């Protein structure tokens, strides 16, 4: 069924052509960036804000950014001048009535349902019925916003990321009522503006904010349980996990209260699902007013004299002269190759025996202490690394009751491979393996719920969060079976639903169908 107020008549079935005007309402951080993108793409772009000063500031900021681009030879002076000349300030919303051929209004006002609904109602009374209305909301439901509109089918989410001119991803969000043609136009318009759009159905957190949750909440949980400190957890996720920044430093940059608000929204929106349970350590620092960089203190201190703290690193002992490998030891195989020490191969359940009697195992989500009790010998579990051929730091946990001196040889062994060893307390799934498994599970769950297709899920996470792999492809690299085993062991150890594996992940673990493959049956 088509949109009944003129889509076919206006012929707007693909992207908006540049003869069509665009209007951006709300010229704060996001609105100014979005207006710059639209103007740079060739549209006459009108900007309006309830606060006239914001319009002036936005125009000045955009001009300044364009000048910087010119100074860096990324833009010709004529192009910068053309973009600037396409930006037209309005003194009030009512002036939109006189804008010729306004095909798209994007609102980027405050994140408040009542304010946005009121604005959308006003807009419907002003612009032509064929004009698409888009919202840059990062957390509100498109369906809920559309519910009070006369033509809710014309509302679509266009979720740009900050800073909008630099970030390539746009989540194009369709609510229950959104006309598929409108979604398609928003998608191709974003692509024409040089962005990479992904289509997502309106669900809490869309793709990115939802799948990224465990990166923060699980790291906070590890700190809450005093498995390690923020500096060390950040270092492990960077140096071993391949993430650009660790969760503590990143949330200090985002603002702790901003990050916490997203978690709280998701937690309540998903019926207080344990997967989204917020963190007490984050609540504490928010209550203390330690909001991150902007307040001079978060998990880290940002004063001149502040020191960051050191990453826990074991002093390496002597490298063992040889080791015995029993069965498939996963990533430990590549690490052993890097050491060059002699390896004796035999059958077994996937462990490395050191001459000192200790056993090394890649974590499968069980406590080192539980595995040691089963095997009747001391066990050191080893974390997962993004790339065992190049990793420079890895964490290990020793079973309770074992002589800590056993770890000297483990650190000696890793040092021979050029790897620094960090000891963390015994915890199921350690740091990187646990967090990555939960991210993979979230991505599988988003696919399971038909929120987006597999390719868009992986693209979104790589573009918006800079993850070293798309989470579904990453899950395939680790192996769906290993991921499920890790999660099952975590769930058994904690007795916590937070670690339940999504049914689609289980299916893929059973069949070997890649996680990055779409579901065989898609229900709209
Ligand atoms: P902001 O506070 O920087 O800007 C909001 C602007 O809207 C202000 O200039 C304000 O005067 C204006 N405004 C408020 N109510 C208005 C109304 N009724 N009519 C006209 N103007 C009005 O906020 P920001 O950060 O730019 O966020 C805007 C939207 O973008 C929100 O929905 C937010 O959730 C979303 N968003 C924000 C991101 C960010 O990192 N800041 C990232 C992605 C989305």
XYZ file of C-alpha atoms and ligand atoms in Angstrom:
568
model
C 0.000 0.000 0.000
C 1.383 3.404 -0.926
C 1.504 6.573 1.082
C -1.851 8.227 0.442
C -0.807 11.846 0.472
C 1.108 12.100 -2.689
C 4.203 9.917 -2.747
C 3.510 8.504 -6.144
C 2.244 11.887 -7.342
C 5.415 13.696 -6.336
C 7.463 10.889 -7.770
C 9.590 10.760 -4.630
C 10.374 7.107 -4.747
C 14.145 7.246 -4.465
C 16.443 9.763 -2.814
C 15.585 13.448 -2.632
C 17.119 15.382 -5.485
C 19.082 18.483 -4.664
C 16.391 20.822 -5.945
C 14.431 19.760 -2.868
C 14.897 21.871 0.248
C 15.712 20.346 3.599
C 14.961 21.850 7.001
C 16.666 21.038 10.288
C 14.843 21.942 13.503
C 17.052 22.275 16.575
C 20.584 23.474 15.899
C 22.514 22.080 18.824
C 25.364 19.593 18.542
C 23.536 17.260 16.189
C 21.301 19.649 14.246
C 24.228 21.834 13.184
C 26.138 18.784 11.942
C 23.147 17.409 10.041
C 22.485 20.794 8.413
C 26.104 20.927 7.278
C 25.788 17.466 5.695
C 22.592 18.351 3.824
C 23.999 21.657 2.570
C 27.269 20.041 1.514
C 25.246 17.458 -0.426
C 23.671 20.291 -2.437
C 20.344 20.996 -0.742
C 19.212 24.447 0.212
C 19.046 23.848 3.943
C 16.930 25.878 6.330
C 17.744 25.839 10.006
C 15.596 26.884 12.911
C 15.792 26.720 16.691
C 13.624 28.006 19.524
C 16.701 29.887 20.648
C 17.847 32.369 17.953
C 21.327 32.499 19.446
C 21.709 28.758 18.737
C 21.072 29.391 15.038
C 23.776 32.050 14.929
C 26.199 29.809 16.825
C 25.451 26.851 14.555
C 26.113 28.927 11.425
C 29.368 30.261 12.877
C 30.472 26.748 13.896
C 29.694 25.302 10.484
C 31.634 28.098 8.743
C 34.545 27.472 11.073
C 34.504 23.719 10.335
C 34.368 24.399 6.593
C 37.312 26.800 6.887
C 39.298 24.126 8.718
C 38.541 21.662 5.916
C 39.796 24.185 3.386
C 42.951 24.794 5.442
C 43.591 21.061 5.443
C 43.092 20.880 1.660
C 40.102 18.597 2.083
C 37.742 21.076 0.497
C 38.111 23.732 -2.193
C 37.349 27.293 -1.045
C 34.569 27.479 -3.651
C 32.945 24.308 -2.301
C 33.032 25.680 1.243
C 31.485 28.931 0.053
C 28.739 27.080 -1.836
C 27.886 24.945 1.185
C 27.748 28.012 3.421
C 25.559 29.856 0.895
C 23.024 27.011 0.924
C 22.389 27.427 4.655
C 19.402 29.656 5.388
C 18.380 30.611 8.904
C 14.692 30.915 9.738
C 13.444 33.082 12.564
C 10.595 30.741 13.460
C 8.926 27.485 12.474
C 6.039 29.318 10.780
C 8.436 30.616 8.107
C 8.737 27.047 6.850
C 5.416 27.657 5.138
C 7.209 29.810 2.562
C 10.099 27.441 1.894
C 9.884 26.210 -1.689
C 9.658 22.437 -2.205
C 10.551 21.349 1.319
C 10.869 17.570 1.002
C 12.444 16.656 4.308
C 12.411 18.099 7.821
C 14.816 16.547 10.302
C 14.229 17.350 13.933
C 17.141 17.334 16.367
C 15.561 19.016 19.365
C 15.778 17.835 22.971
C 15.295 14.107 23.663
C 11.821 14.467 25.114
C 8.683 12.665 23.868
C 6.282 15.465 24.698
C 8.437 18.153 23.071
C 9.033 16.054 19.967
C 5.353 15.125 19.610
C 4.365 18.758 19.957
C 6.904 19.795 17.326
C 5.750 17.074 14.915
C 2.141 18.209 15.337
C 3.156 21.816 14.583
C 5.147 20.699 11.545
C 2.202 18.740 10.162
C 0.183 21.947 10.258
C 2.848 23.801 8.277
C 4.574 21.634 5.672
C 3.069 19.978 2.631
C 1.618 16.500 3.310
C 4.208 15.013 0.948
C 7.107 16.234 3.099
C 8.968 13.507 4.981
C 9.501 14.129 8.683
C 12.565 12.563 10.248
C 13.729 12.431 13.833
C 17.294 12.114 15.044
C 16.164 10.574 18.337
C 18.682 8.175 19.803
C 16.342 6.401 22.185
C 12.686 7.241 21.656
C 10.284 4.964 19.826
C 9.402 6.085 16.305
C 6.096 4.261 16.718
C 5.299 6.230 19.870
C 6.224 9.546 18.249
C 4.125 8.748 15.172
C 1.076 7.688 17.176
C -0.161 11.255 17.714
C 0.524 12.414 14.143
C -2.089 12.832 11.443
C 0.150 11.094 8.910
C 2.376 8.896 11.086
C 3.468 7.038 7.975
C 5.700 9.910 6.951
C 7.793 9.753 10.142
C 11.107 7.919 10.016
C 14.156 7.880 12.267
C 17.396 9.163 10.822
C 19.810 8.529 13.646
C 23.100 10.273 12.911
C 26.072 9.789 15.209
C 28.216 12.430 16.838
C 30.063 14.223 15.227
C 27.554 13.928 12.392
C 29.723 15.271 9.537
C 32.490 12.761 10.346
C 30.553 9.652 11.334
C 29.479 7.539 8.376
C 26.683 5.539 9.933
C 23.023 6.527 9.861
C 20.457 4.208 11.431
C 17.291 4.580 9.375
C 14.580 3.585 11.801
C 11.097 2.544 10.791
C 8.243 2.492 13.256
C 5.125 0.328 12.995
C 3.411 2.924 10.841
C 6.338 4.137 8.739
C 5.614 3.792 5.034
C 8.253 1.540 3.394
C 8.646 4.167 0.660
C 9.539 6.749 3.289
C 12.129 4.380 4.787
C 13.536 3.767 1.325
C 13.788 7.495 0.574
C 15.480 8.202 3.911
C 17.896 5.371 3.235
C 18.889 6.440 -0.244
C 19.039 10.093 0.742
C 21.492 9.245 3.541
C 23.547 7.254 1.015
C 23.490 10.170 -1.415
C 24.782 12.375 1.409
C 27.838 10.141 1.633
C 26.662 8.163 4.631
C 26.279 4.414 5.127
C 22.644 3.811 6.074
C 21.426 0.683 7.838
C 17.739 -0.064 8.182
C 16.446 -0.985 11.604
C 12.993 -1.474 13.045
C 12.137 0.775 15.950
C 13.194 -1.126 19.055
C 14.920 0.198 22.170
C 18.524 1.147 21.433
C 18.085 0.384 17.704
C 21.205 -1.561 16.612
C 24.195 0.214 18.046
C 23.165 1.324 21.523
C 21.676 -2.077 22.207
C 24.479 -4.352 20.989
C 27.164 -2.170 22.592
C 25.618 -2.381 26.075
C 27.686 -5.335 27.417
C 30.908 -3.571 26.454
C 30.143 -1.128 29.258
C 27.958 -2.984 31.723
C 30.005 -6.175 31.800
C 33.280 -4.282 32.223
C 31.682 -2.417 35.126
C 30.542 -5.725 36.592
C 34.097 -7.073 36.455
C 35.267 -4.022 38.380
C 32.312 -4.276 40.765
C 33.497 -7.831 41.526
C 37.064 -6.537 41.907
C 38.358 -8.917 39.241
C 40.658 -6.113 38.150
C 40.854 -2.316 38.087
C 39.622 0.087 35.345
C 43.115 0.854 34.015
C 43.892 -2.824 33.577
C 40.490 -3.781 32.138
C 40.784 -0.910 29.633
C 44.295 -2.039 28.662
C 43.142 -5.638 28.144
C 40.251 -4.619 25.916
C 42.543 -2.428 23.832
C 45.662 -4.544 23.669
C 44.067 -7.986 23.634
C 40.529 -7.311 22.417
C 41.523 -4.843 19.699
C 39.016 -2.186 20.795
C 40.045 1.391 20.090
C 39.296 2.511 23.666
C 38.454 0.687 26.869
C 34.968 1.038 28.394
C 36.065 3.119 31.397
C 37.959 5.715 29.373
C 35.254 5.757 26.699
C 32.401 6.366 29.153
C 34.480 9.106 30.788
C 34.580 10.711 27.347
C 30.872 10.189 26.582
C 29.797 11.332 30.060
C 28.931 8.758 32.727
C 25.398 10.073 33.214
C 24.735 9.998 29.449
C 25.952 6.412 29.162
C 24.030 5.396 32.290
C 20.814 6.967 30.963
C 20.985 4.796 27.825
C 21.494 1.665 29.943
C 18.577 2.570 32.219
C 16.319 3.236 29.210
C 17.160 -0.136 27.674
C 16.813 -1.960 30.989
C 13.297 -0.655 31.573
C 12.282 -0.882 27.895
C 13.219 -4.580 27.827
C 11.183 -5.307 30.955
C 14.165 -5.176 33.334
C 15.878 -7.982 31.457
C 19.017 -9.004 33.385
C 21.034 -8.576 30.172
C 20.721 -4.811 30.502
C 21.009 -4.593 34.289
C 22.849 -1.373 35.122
C 25.958 -1.131 37.236
C 26.304 -0.063 40.841
C 29.818 1.277 40.322
C 28.559 3.547 37.572
C 25.600 4.615 39.706
C 28.053 5.493 42.484
C 30.242 7.725 40.389
C 27.255 9.427 38.763
C 25.808 10.128 42.210
C 29.194 11.508 43.265
C 29.108 13.870 40.279
C 32.123 12.178 38.686
C 30.742 12.433 35.177
C 34.007 11.975 33.286
C 36.256 14.365 31.406
C 33.751 17.205 31.493
C 33.670 17.243 35.307
C 37.402 16.637 35.690
C 36.866 13.210 37.172
C 35.174 9.962 36.259
C 36.718 6.529 36.547
C 39.928 8.451 35.840
C 41.056 11.825 37.197
C 41.778 14.577 34.649
C 43.590 17.220 36.662
C 47.105 18.295 35.595
C 48.767 16.375 38.403
C 46.627 13.224 38.053
C 48.320 9.960 37.168
C 46.504 7.200 35.322
C 47.703 4.239 37.387
C 49.596 1.292 36.033
C 48.378 -1.745 34.195
C 48.805 -4.843 36.340
C 51.617 -6.824 34.737
C 53.378 -9.940 36.051
C 57.168 -10.020 36.134
C 58.132 -12.880 33.836
C 59.953 -15.858 35.319
C 61.972 -18.293 33.282
C 60.346 -19.635 30.119
C 59.670 -23.382 30.497
C 62.104 -25.517 28.456
C 59.227 -27.454 26.873
C 55.480 -27.994 27.208
C 53.031 -30.772 26.466
C 49.943 -29.969 24.413
C 46.920 -32.203 24.927
C 44.294 -31.928 22.202
C 42.975 -28.738 20.622
C 44.215 -25.778 22.650
C 42.701 -23.081 20.419
C 44.561 -19.785 20.381
C 47.264 -21.110 22.732
C 48.630 -23.018 19.735
C 49.559 -19.786 17.900
C 51.021 -18.280 21.056
C 53.192 -21.362 21.615
C 54.408 -21.120 18.018
C 55.513 -17.557 18.760
C 57.652 -18.774 21.700
C 59.528 -21.294 19.577
C 59.838 -23.720 22.523
C 59.591 -27.478 21.907
C 56.068 -28.848 22.131
C 55.152 -32.454 22.740
C 51.770 -33.378 21.271
C 49.338 -35.881 22.680
C 45.595 -36.517 23.018
C 43.518 -34.783 25.641
C 40.861 -32.224 26.392
C 42.590 -29.086 25.152
C 45.209 -28.072 27.674
C 48.878 -27.173 27.886
C 50.944 -28.835 30.630
C 53.893 -26.929 32.030
C 56.850 -28.750 33.610
C 55.993 -27.143 36.969
C 52.724 -29.098 37.068
C 50.415 -26.237 36.134
C 47.878 -26.547 33.357
C 47.049 -23.733 30.923
C 43.644 -23.588 29.213
C 41.872 -21.056 27.048
C 38.839 -19.988 29.049
C 35.608 -21.836 28.310
C 33.659 -19.739 30.798
C 34.267 -22.045 33.772
C 36.136 -20.848 36.852
C 39.817 -21.879 36.866
C 39.091 -23.185 40.371
C 36.238 -25.370 39.096
C 38.410 -26.825 36.328
C 41.283 -27.390 38.775
C 38.963 -29.215 41.140
C 37.765 -31.427 38.272
C 41.285 -32.172 37.008
C 42.890 -32.430 40.443
C 45.739 -30.048 39.522
C 46.365 -26.287 39.443
C 44.893 -24.503 36.432
C 45.559 -21.124 34.832
C 42.818 -19.993 32.455
C 43.877 -17.735 29.587
C 41.717 -15.049 27.988
C 40.717 -14.757 24.348
C 42.682 -12.381 22.108
C 41.514 -10.762 18.884
C 44.616 -12.056 17.111
C 46.904 -14.535 18.884
C 49.593 -13.936 16.241
C 50.042 -10.290 17.172
C 48.578 -9.852 20.663
C 50.866 -7.958 23.073
C 49.022 -8.483 26.377
C 46.902 -11.262 27.727
C 45.261 -11.973 31.070
C 45.302 -15.161 33.075
C 43.534 -16.351 36.241
C 44.898 -18.963 38.626
C 42.808 -21.531 40.477
C 42.386 -20.993 44.214
C 44.912 -22.766 46.389
C 47.551 -22.955 43.640
C 51.045 -21.646 44.330
C 51.149 -18.113 42.775
C 54.740 -18.911 41.775
C 53.266 -21.146 39.049
C 52.339 -17.976 37.204
C 56.020 -16.958 36.931
C 56.492 -19.676 34.344
C 53.274 -18.708 32.564
C 54.471 -15.096 32.347
C 57.892 -16.391 31.227
C 56.249 -18.454 28.504
C 54.179 -15.504 27.239
C 57.185 -13.157 27.479
C 59.014 -15.503 25.099
C 56.183 -14.770 22.639
C 56.495 -11.016 23.248
C 53.312 -10.908 25.324
C 52.882 -9.110 28.656
C 50.883 -11.116 31.202
C 48.234 -9.609 33.439
C 46.845 -11.535 36.364
C 43.171 -11.049 37.090
C 41.204 -12.749 39.833
C 39.543 -16.052 38.997
C 36.327 -15.223 37.194
C 34.303 -17.110 34.599
C 35.142 -16.085 31.039
C 37.848 -13.631 32.165
C 37.662 -10.165 30.581
C 37.796 -10.112 26.778
C 36.185 -13.504 26.089
C 33.282 -12.693 28.394
C 32.579 -9.236 27.015
C 32.959 -10.268 23.376
C 30.691 -13.316 23.898
C 27.976 -11.053 25.292
C 28.320 -8.620 22.374
C 28.080 -11.547 19.923
C 25.005 -12.793 21.774
C 23.383 -9.350 21.590
C 24.030 -9.206 17.857
C 22.556 -12.698 17.390
C 19.549 -11.624 19.468
C 19.022 -8.526 17.302
C 19.083 -10.790 14.232
C 16.773 -13.266 15.991
C 14.269 -10.481 16.603
C 14.458 -9.266 13.004
C 15.634 -5.807 14.070
C 18.036 -5.584 11.138
C 19.733 -7.904 8.686
C 23.092 -9.527 9.424
C 25.121 -7.317 7.118
C 23.626 -4.121 8.543
C 24.237 -5.291 12.116
C 27.943 -5.852 11.457
C 28.301 -2.662 9.408
C 26.592 -0.570 12.079
C 28.824 -1.794 14.891
C 32.014 -1.327 12.953
C 31.140 2.165 11.759
C 29.590 3.552 14.928
C 31.729 1.927 17.580
C 34.879 1.096 15.651
C 34.796 -2.521 16.789
C 37.635 -4.442 15.180
C 35.127 -6.928 13.712
C 31.419 -6.912 13.086
C 30.001 -8.869 16.047
C 28.403 -11.600 13.935
C 31.562 -12.157 11.891
C 33.514 -12.082 15.163
C 31.219 -14.749 16.595
C 31.936 -16.890 13.541
C 35.655 -16.420 14.048
C 35.452 -17.497 17.712
C 32.899 -20.157 16.843
C 29.205 -20.151 17.799
C 29.721 -23.429 19.684
C 32.533 -21.992 21.813
C 30.484 -18.854 22.443
C 27.479 -20.861 23.622
C 29.691 -23.018 25.870
C 31.223 -19.917 27.407
C 27.815 -18.339 28.034
C 26.362 -21.569 29.452
C 29.269 -21.863 31.873
C 28.842 -18.222 32.888
C 25.118 -18.771 33.460
C 25.751 -21.934 35.474
C 28.386 -20.254 37.617
C 26.352 -17.128 38.363
C 22.879 -18.649 38.130
C 22.058 -15.439 36.258
C 19.753 -15.088 33.269
C 22.010 -12.276 32.066
C 24.181 -14.926 30.428
C 21.489 -16.917 28.625
C 22.459 -17.621 25.033
C 20.026 -16.479 22.371
C 18.197 -19.329 20.576
C 19.596 -18.292 17.203
C 23.148 -18.532 18.563
C 22.306 -22.032 19.804
C 20.917 -23.016 16.408
C 24.055 -21.797 14.673
C 26.211 -23.641 17.225
C 24.367 -26.858 16.414
C 24.388 -26.587 12.647
C 27.518 -24.685 11.714
C 25.473 -22.174 9.671
C 27.422 -18.902 10.009
C 26.086 -16.335 12.430
C 26.625 -13.704 9.750
C 24.035 -15.427 7.556
C 20.520 -14.026 7.596
C 17.672 -16.046 9.068
C 16.102 -18.441 6.577
C 12.644 -17.089 7.338
C 12.051 -13.343 7.653
C 8.807 -12.094 9.090
C 8.134 -8.388 8.660
P 21.416 19.927 21.992
O 20.921 20.231 23.357
O 22.828 20.206 21.664
O 20.506 20.695 20.921
C 19.114 20.713 20.974
C 18.652 22.007 20.338
O 17.262 21.950 20.135
C 18.929 23.243 21.179
O 19.591 24.197 20.398
C 17.556 23.724 21.621
O 17.480 25.113 21.748
C 16.704 23.223 20.483
N 15.306 22.991 20.814
C 14.796 22.341 21.885
N 13.454 22.293 21.783
C 13.106 22.910 20.624
C 11.883 23.130 19.962
N 10.740 22.730 20.475
N 11.905 23.789 18.790
C 13.071 24.214 18.249
N 14.270 24.008 18.840
C 14.287 23.359 19.999
O 21.046 18.394 21.736
P 21.767 17.349 20.755
O 22.828 16.664 21.493
O 22.081 18.002 19.461
O 20.597 16.280 20.555
C 19.498 16.528 19.710
C 18.811 15.215 19.380
O 19.763 14.331 18.763
C 18.262 14.461 20.586
O 17.098 13.796 20.200
C 19.379 13.470 20.896
O 18.928 12.313 21.571
C 19.853 13.112 19.497
N 21.211 12.603 19.396
C 22.237 13.172 20.113
C 23.532 12.686 19.972
C 24.661 13.311 20.717
O 25.751 12.671 20.812
N 24.524 14.507 21.255
C 23.832 11.547 19.079
C 22.713 11.089 18.323
C 21.447 11.580 18.507
